[in-house]
Coordinates of C-alpha atoms in Angstrom, one line a residue:
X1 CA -2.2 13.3 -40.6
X2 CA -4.4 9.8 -40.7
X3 CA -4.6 7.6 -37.9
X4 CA -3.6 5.0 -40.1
X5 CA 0.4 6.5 -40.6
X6 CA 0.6 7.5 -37.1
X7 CA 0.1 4.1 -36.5
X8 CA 2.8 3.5 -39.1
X9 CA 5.1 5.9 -37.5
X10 CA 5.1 4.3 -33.9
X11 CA 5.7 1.1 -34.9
X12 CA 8.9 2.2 -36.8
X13 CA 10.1 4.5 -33.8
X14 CA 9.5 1.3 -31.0
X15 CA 10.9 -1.3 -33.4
X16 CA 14.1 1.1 -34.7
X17 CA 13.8 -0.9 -37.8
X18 CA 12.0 0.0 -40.9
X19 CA 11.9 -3.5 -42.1
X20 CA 11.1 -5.1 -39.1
X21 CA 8.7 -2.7 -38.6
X22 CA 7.1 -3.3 -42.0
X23 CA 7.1 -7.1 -41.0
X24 CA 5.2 -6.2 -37.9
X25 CA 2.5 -4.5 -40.1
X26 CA 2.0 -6.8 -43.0
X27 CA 3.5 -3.9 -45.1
X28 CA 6.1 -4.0 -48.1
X29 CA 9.2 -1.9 -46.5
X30 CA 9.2 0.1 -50.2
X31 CA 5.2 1.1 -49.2
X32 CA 6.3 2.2 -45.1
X33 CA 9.5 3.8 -46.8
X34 CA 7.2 5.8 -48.7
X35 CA 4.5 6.8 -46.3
X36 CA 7.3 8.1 -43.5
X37 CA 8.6 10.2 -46.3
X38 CA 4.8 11.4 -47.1
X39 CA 4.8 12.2 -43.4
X40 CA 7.9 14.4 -42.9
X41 CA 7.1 15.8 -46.1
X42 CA 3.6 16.8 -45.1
X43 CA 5.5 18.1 -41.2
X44 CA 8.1 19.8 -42.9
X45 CA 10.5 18.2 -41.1
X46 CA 13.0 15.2 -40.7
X47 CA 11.8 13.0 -38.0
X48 CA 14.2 9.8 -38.1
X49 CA 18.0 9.8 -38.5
X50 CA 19.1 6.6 -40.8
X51 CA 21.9 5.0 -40.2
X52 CA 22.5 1.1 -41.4
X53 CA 21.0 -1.0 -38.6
X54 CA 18.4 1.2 -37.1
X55 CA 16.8 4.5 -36.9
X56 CA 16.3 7.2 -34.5
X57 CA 14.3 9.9 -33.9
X58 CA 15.0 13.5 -34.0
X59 CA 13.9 16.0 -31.6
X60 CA 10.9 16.6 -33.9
X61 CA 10.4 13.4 -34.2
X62 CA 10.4 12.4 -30.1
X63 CA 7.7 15.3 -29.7
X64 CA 5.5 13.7 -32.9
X65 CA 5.9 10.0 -31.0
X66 CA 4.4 11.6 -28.0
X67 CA 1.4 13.7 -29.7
X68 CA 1.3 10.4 -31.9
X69 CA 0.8 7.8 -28.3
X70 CA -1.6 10.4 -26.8
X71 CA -3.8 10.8 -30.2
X72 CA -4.0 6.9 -31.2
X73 CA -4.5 6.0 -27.5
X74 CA -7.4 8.8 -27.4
X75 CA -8.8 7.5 -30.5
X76 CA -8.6 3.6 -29.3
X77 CA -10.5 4.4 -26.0
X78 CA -12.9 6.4 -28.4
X79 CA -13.9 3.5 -31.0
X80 CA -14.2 1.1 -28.0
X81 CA -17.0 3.4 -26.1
X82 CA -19.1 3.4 -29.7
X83 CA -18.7 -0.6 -29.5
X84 CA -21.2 -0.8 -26.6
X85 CA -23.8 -3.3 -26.8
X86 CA -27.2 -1.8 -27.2
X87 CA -28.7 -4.5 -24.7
X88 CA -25.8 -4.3 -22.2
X89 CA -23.4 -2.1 -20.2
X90 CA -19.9 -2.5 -21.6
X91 CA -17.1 -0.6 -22.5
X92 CA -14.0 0.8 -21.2
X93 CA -13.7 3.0 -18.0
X94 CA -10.0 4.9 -17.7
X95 CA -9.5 6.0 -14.3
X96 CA -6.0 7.9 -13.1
X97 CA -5.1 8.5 -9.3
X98 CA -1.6 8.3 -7.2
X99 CA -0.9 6.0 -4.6
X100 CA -3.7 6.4 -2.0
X101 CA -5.5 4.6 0.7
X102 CA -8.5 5.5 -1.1
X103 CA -8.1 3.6 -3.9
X104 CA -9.3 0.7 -2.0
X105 CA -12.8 2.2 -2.2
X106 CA -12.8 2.9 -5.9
X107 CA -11.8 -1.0 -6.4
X108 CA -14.3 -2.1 -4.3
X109 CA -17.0 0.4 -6.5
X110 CA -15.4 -1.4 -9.1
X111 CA -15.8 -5.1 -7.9
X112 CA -19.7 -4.4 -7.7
X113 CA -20.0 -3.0 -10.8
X114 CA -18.2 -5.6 -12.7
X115 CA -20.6 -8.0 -11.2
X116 CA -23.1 -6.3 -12.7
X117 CA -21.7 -5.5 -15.9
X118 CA -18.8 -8.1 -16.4
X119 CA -18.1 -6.6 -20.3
X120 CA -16.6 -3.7 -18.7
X121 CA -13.3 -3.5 -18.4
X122 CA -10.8 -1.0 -16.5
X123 CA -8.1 0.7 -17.4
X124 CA -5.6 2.1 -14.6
X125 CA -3.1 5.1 -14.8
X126 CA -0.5 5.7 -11.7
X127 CA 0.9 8.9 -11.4
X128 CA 0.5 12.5 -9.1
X129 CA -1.7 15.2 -9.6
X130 CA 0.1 16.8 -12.3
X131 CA 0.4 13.9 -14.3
X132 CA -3.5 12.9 -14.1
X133 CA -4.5 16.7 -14.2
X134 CA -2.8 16.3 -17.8
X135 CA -4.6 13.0 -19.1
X136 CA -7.6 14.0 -18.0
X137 CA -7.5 17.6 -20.1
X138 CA -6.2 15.7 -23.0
X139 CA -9.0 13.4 -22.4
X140 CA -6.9 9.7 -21.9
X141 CA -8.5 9.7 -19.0
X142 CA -12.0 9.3 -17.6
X143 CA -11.8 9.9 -13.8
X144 CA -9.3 11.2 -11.7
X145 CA -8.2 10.3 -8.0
X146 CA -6.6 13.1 -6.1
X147 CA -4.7 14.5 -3.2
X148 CA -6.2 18.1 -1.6
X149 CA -4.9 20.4 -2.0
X150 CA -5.7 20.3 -6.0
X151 CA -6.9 23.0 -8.0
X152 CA -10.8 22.1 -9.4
X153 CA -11.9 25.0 -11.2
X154 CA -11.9 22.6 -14.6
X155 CA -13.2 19.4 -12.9
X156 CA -16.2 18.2 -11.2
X157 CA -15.8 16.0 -8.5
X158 CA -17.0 14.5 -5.4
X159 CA -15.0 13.9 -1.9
X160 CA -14.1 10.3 -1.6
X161 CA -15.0 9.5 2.2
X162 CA -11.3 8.8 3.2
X163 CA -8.5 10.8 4.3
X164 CA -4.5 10.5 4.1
X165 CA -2.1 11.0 6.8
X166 CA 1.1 12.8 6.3
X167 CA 4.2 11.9 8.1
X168 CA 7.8 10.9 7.5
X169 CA 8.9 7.0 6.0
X170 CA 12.8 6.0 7.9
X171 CA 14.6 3.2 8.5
X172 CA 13.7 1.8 11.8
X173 CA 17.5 2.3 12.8
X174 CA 17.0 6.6 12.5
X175 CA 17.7 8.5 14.9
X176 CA 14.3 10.0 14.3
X177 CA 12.5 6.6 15.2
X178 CA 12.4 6.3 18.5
X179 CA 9.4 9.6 17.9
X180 CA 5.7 9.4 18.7
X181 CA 5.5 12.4 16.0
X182 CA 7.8 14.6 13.8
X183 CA 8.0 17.8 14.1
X184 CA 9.4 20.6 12.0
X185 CA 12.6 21.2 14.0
X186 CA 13.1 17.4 13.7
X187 CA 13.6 17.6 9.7
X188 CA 15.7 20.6 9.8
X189 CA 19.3 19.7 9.1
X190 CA 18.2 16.2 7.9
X191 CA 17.7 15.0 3.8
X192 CA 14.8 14.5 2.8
X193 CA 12.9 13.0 -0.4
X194 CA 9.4 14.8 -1.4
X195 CA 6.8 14.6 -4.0
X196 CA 7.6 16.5 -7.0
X197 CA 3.9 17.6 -7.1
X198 CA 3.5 21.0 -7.0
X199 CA 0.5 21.6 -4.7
X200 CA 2.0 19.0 -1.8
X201 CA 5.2 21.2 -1.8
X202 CA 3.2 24.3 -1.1
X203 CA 1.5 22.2 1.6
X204 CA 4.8 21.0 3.2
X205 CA 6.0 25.1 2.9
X206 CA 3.1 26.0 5.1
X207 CA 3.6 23.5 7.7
X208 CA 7.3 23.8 8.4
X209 CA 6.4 27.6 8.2
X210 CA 9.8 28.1 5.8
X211 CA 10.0 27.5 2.2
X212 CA 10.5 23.7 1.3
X213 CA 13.1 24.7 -1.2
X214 CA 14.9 25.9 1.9
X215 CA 15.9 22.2 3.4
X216 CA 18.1 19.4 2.0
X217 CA 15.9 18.1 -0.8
X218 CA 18.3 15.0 -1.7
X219 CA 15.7 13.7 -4.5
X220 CA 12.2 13.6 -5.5
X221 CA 9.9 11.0 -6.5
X222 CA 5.9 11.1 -8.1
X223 CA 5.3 7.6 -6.9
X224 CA 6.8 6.5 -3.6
X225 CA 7.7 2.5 -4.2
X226 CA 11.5 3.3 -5.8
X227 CA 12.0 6.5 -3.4
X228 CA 11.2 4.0 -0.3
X229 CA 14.2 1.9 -2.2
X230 CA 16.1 4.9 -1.6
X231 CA 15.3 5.0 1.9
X232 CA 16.4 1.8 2.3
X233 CA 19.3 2.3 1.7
X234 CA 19.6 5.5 4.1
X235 CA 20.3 8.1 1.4
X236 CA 17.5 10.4 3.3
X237 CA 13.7 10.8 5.0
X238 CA 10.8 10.7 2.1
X239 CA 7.7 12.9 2.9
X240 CA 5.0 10.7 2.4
X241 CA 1.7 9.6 2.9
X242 CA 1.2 6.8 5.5
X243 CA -0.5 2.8 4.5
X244 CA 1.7 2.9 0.9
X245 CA 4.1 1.2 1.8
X246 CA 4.8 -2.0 4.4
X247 CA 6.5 -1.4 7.5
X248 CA 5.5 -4.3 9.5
X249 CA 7.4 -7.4 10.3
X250 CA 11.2 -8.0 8.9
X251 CA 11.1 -4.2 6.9
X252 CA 13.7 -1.9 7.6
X253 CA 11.4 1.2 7.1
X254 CA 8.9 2.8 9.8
X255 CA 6.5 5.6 9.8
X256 CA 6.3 8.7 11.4
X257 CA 3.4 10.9 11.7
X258 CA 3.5 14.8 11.4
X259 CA 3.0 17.0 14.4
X260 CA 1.4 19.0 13.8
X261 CA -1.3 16.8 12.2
X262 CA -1.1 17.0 8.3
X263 CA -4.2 15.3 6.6
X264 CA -5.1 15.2 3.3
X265 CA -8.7 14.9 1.5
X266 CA -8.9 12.9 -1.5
X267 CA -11.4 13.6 -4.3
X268 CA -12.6 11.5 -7.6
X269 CA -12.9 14.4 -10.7
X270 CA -13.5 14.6 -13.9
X271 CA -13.9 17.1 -16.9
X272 CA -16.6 19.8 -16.2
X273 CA -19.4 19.1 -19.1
X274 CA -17.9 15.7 -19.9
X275 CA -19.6 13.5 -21.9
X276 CA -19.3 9.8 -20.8
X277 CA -19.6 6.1 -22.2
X278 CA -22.8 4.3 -20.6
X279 CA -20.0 2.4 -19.0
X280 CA -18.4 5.5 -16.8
X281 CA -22.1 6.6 -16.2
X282 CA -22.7 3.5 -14.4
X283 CA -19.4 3.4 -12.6
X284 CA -20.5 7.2 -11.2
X285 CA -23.6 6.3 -10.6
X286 CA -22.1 3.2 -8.2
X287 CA -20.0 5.4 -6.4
X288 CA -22.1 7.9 -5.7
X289 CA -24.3 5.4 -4.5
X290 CA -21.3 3.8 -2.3
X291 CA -20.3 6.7 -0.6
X292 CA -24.0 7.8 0.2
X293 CA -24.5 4.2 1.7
X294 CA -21.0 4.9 3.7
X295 CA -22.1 8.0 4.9
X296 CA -25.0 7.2 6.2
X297 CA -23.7 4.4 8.1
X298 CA -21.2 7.2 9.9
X299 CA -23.9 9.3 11.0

């Protein structure tokens, strides 16, 4: 498969159109036509279903537009590192983490590296542990940022010099708000929301001493902006980490922290024997820098 009909191929599957498509890319439709065909002819496979306005993709052909994203995507970020100037830092630097407190320190690592090298340019990916542990085997991404616990036997990494609190997000009209803390007994009979990420539900099994799959799981999220939506509107209690989201002022949501005390570490890893741009050499070099700077002022 060339790059080049990939290409070809997501631009018919995102427009549903072969002519419109064709338009898009400066093609003749006869010539796209004739290279989709090439394609499912060199897969083995049918990967659209024509009908007379549009097209859609088969199963076969929604598992090629996946492989198709991650490979062009991979190969983009590629050609773009090889672009560096010989007489400065530039380049792109793809970094994946969910929603933490501790981002705050890799944007400020950032800031001060941009003002060093302002030709570098960052590229973020949101999502849990699962879904950066993914991009970063597949190689979409550079760095990862990460919850403990996480498993690391692939990765190299370095602890990030902040930690996460664990506790429970409610509207401020709960019957659980008027806690200091919550405790296990407290979340018994009441539905919750958790992470779908598999390492924070084995945490949350150890420390209600029960398995989680035990409660009244209502729904689960991987990012926790549209489950505190849900909260909102008082469908349950979502697991959380605290700082995410805003509870001050005129919100209707308040936070809770676990008794007993649940914390969570947060490291920045990468592939073990990675080889990186100039550009994510600098950026690791910074925040190693940063975080020996931070340390020593905590000592």
């Amino acid at each position: 498969m060339e790059i080049r009909v990939l290409r070809y191929f997501i631009a018919v599957a995102n427009e549903e159109n072969i002519s419109a498509a064709a338009k898009q890319l400066h093609l003749s439709q006869p010539t796209l036509s004739r290279q989709l065909k090439d394609l499912e002819m060199e897969l083995g496979t049918a990967l659209f279903e024509r009908g007379n306005r549009k097209i859609t993709l088969t199963d076969e052909g929604r598992f090629l537009l996946k492989k198709a994203k991650e490979i062009v995507e991979l190969v983009d970020k590629t050609e773009a590192n090889f672009k560096e100037s010989k007489e400065m830092i530039s380049g792109e630097i793809y970094i994946g983490g969910g929603e933490t407190e501790a981002m705050h320190f890799i944007a400020r690592t950032s800031k001060e590296l941009l003002e060093h090298y302002p030709s570098i340019r960052f590229h973020l990916y949101s999502g849990n542990a699962d879904d950066i542990a993914s991009r970063l085997d597949s190689g979409l991404l550079d760095f990862g940022v990460v919850i403990e616990p996480t498993d690391k036997q692939k990765y190299d990494y370095i602890k990030l010099p902040a930690t996460d609190v664990w506790g429970v997000l409610m509207r401020k009209d709960s019957p659980l708000a008027y806690k200091q803390f919550i405790q296990p007994i407290d979340l018994m009979d009441k539905p919750l929301l958790i992470s779908r990420q598999t390492a924070v539900s084995n945490e949350f099994t150890g420390w209600f001493g029960k398995n989680i799959e035990d409660f009244n799981i209502v729904a689960t999220y991987n990012l926790l902006f549209n489950a505190a939506r849900m909260v909102e509107e008082n469908i349950g209690y979502a697991l959380c980490l605290d700082k995410l989201i805003n509870t001050s002022g005129d919100s209707k949501l308040c936070f809770k922290p676990l008794n007993p005390k649940l914390e969570a570490n947060l490291n920045i890893v990468w592939k073990k024997h990675q080889v990186f741009s100039n550009a994510a050499n600098k950026f690791l070099e910074q925040l190693r820098n940063n975080i020996k700077i931070h340390n020593l002022k905590n000592t």
